[in-house]
């Protein structure tokens, strides 16, 4: 009984941590998308803005590749 209880507790904890990790990754992706949108909405983005946008897109694509 103790082994079964421990196994269930460990599995439940792992499931919760995986859920939290997925939520954090989703939040991070949303933040990246919002930042990209801010840059896209600028009337005259500077070279720094364009470089930042490119970096954010790479980060976004890196995140999508690792989760799928």
PDB file of C-alpha atoms in Angstrom:
ATOM      1  CA  UNK A   1       0.000   0.000   0.000  1.00  0.00           C
ATOM      2  CA  UNK A   2       2.820   2.404   0.862  1.00  0.00           C
ATOM      3  CA  UNK A   3       4.566   1.756  -2.467  1.00  0.00           C
ATOM      4  CA  UNK A   4       1.375   2.350  -4.434  1.00  0.00           C
ATOM      5  CA  UNK A   5       0.651   5.549  -2.485  1.00  0.00           C
ATOM      6  CA  UNK A   6       4.163   6.824  -3.046  1.00  0.00           C
ATOM      7  CA  UNK A   7       4.013   6.012  -6.747  1.00  0.00           C
ATOM      8  CA  UNK A   8       0.728   7.873  -7.155  1.00  0.00           C
ATOM      9  CA  UNK A   9       2.072  10.876  -5.230  1.00  0.00           C
ATOM     10  CA  UNK A  10       5.208  11.044  -7.389  1.00  0.00           C
ATOM     11  CA  UNK A  11       3.219  10.712 -10.617  1.00  0.00           C
ATOM     12  CA  UNK A  12       0.789  13.423  -9.506  1.00  0.00           C
ATOM     13  CA  UNK A  13       3.637  15.767  -8.612  1.00  0.00           C
ATOM     14  CA  UNK A  14       5.321  15.144 -11.959  1.00  0.00           C
ATOM     15  CA  UNK A  15       2.069  15.784 -13.825  1.00  0.00           C
ATOM     16  CA  UNK A  16       1.590  19.078 -12.002  1.00  0.00           C
ATOM     17  CA  UNK A  17       5.149  20.205 -12.683  1.00  0.00           C
ATOM     18  CA  UNK A  18       4.772  19.338 -16.374  1.00  0.00           C
ATOM     19  CA  UNK A  19       1.521  21.328 -16.480  1.00  0.00           C
ATOM     20  CA  UNK A  20       3.182  24.340 -14.847  1.00  0.00           C
ATOM     21  CA  UNK A  21       6.100  24.105 -17.259  1.00  0.00           C
ATOM     22  CA  UNK A  22       3.720  24.054 -20.227  1.00  0.00           C
ATOM     23  CA  UNK A  23       1.865  27.085 -18.865  1.00  0.00           C
ATOM     24  CA  UNK A  24       5.127  28.987 -18.395  1.00  0.00           C
ATOM     25  CA  UNK A  25       6.235  28.166 -21.933  1.00  0.00           C
ATOM     26  CA  UNK A  26       2.877  29.353 -23.273  1.00  0.00           C
ATOM     27  CA  UNK A  27       3.151  32.596 -21.288  1.00  0.00           C
ATOM     28  CA  UNK A  28       6.705  33.164 -22.561  1.00  0.00           C
ATOM     29  CA  UNK A  29       5.598  32.631 -26.172  1.00  0.00           C
ATOM     30  CA  UNK A  30       2.750  35.113 -25.713  1.00  0.00           C
ATOM     31  CA  UNK A  31       5.169  37.683 -24.319  1.00  0.00           C
ATOM     32  CA  UNK A  32       7.480  37.214 -27.305  1.00  0.00           C
ATOM     33  CA  UNK A  33       4.573  37.601 -29.734  1.00  0.00           C
ATOM     34  CA  UNK A  34       3.419  40.783 -28.008  1.00  0.00           C
ATOM     35  CA  UNK A  35       6.906  42.260 -28.144  1.00  0.00           C
ATOM     36  CA  UNK A  36       7.163  41.415 -31.856  1.00  0.00           C
ATOM     37  CA  UNK A  37       3.791  43.076 -32.423  1.00  0.00           C
ATOM     38  CA  UNK A  38       5.010  46.220 -30.648  1.00  0.00           C
ATOM     39  CA  UNK A  39       7.982  46.394 -32.992  1.00  0.00           C
ATOM     40  CA  UNK A  40       5.801  45.712 -36.050  1.00  0.00           C
ATOM     41  CA  UNK A  41       3.481  48.568 -35.095  1.00  0.00           C
ATOM     42  CA  UNK A  42       6.276  51.138 -34.938  1.00  0.00           C
ATOM     43  CA  UNK A  43       6.032  53.542 -37.885  1.00  0.00           C
ATOM     44  CA  UNK A  44       9.796  53.563 -38.453  1.00  0.00           C
ATOM     45  CA  UNK A  45      11.594  50.725 -36.671  1.00  0.00           C
ATOM     46  CA  UNK A  46      15.274  51.346 -36.089  1.00  0.00           C
ATOM     47  CA  UNK A  47      17.965  48.835 -37.045  1.00  0.00           C
ATOM     48  CA  UNK A  48      18.058  47.865 -33.367  1.00  0.00           C
ATOM     49  CA  UNK A  49      14.321  47.200 -33.443  1.00  0.00           C
ATOM     50  CA  UNK A  50      14.691  45.000 -36.506  1.00  0.00           C
ATOM     51  CA  UNK A  51      17.553  43.089 -34.893  1.00  0.00           C
ATOM     52  CA  UNK A  52      15.531  42.608 -31.715  1.00  0.00           C
ATOM     53  CA  UNK A  53      12.543  41.429 -33.761  1.00  0.00           C
ATOM     54  CA  UNK A  54      14.725  38.872 -35.545  1.00  0.00           C
ATOM     55  CA  UNK A  55      16.087  37.627 -32.222  1.00  0.00           C
ATOM     56  CA  UNK A  56      12.588  37.351 -30.736  1.00  0.00           C
ATOM     57  CA  UNK A  57      11.413  35.378 -33.770  1.00  0.00           C
ATOM     58  CA  UNK A  58      14.341  32.989 -33.339  1.00  0.00           C
ATOM     59  CA  UNK A  59      13.473  32.531 -29.666  1.00  0.00           C
ATOM     60  CA  UNK A  60       9.836  31.929 -30.550  1.00  0.00           C
ATOM     61  CA  UNK A  61      10.760  29.358 -33.206  1.00  0.00           C
ATOM     62  CA  UNK A  62      13.207  27.679 -30.844  1.00  0.00           C
ATOM     63  CA  UNK A  63      10.445  27.308 -28.260  1.00  0.00           C
ATOM     64  CA  UNK A  64       7.999  25.906 -30.812  1.00  0.00           C
ATOM     65  CA  UNK A  65      10.538  23.400 -32.042  1.00  0.00           C
ATOM     66  CA  UNK A  66      11.341  22.070 -28.584  1.00  0.00           C
ATOM     67  CA  UNK A  67       7.729  21.571 -27.527  1.00  0.00           C
ATOM     68  CA  UNK A  68       6.478  19.950 -30.725  1.00  0.00           C
TER      69      UNK A  68
END
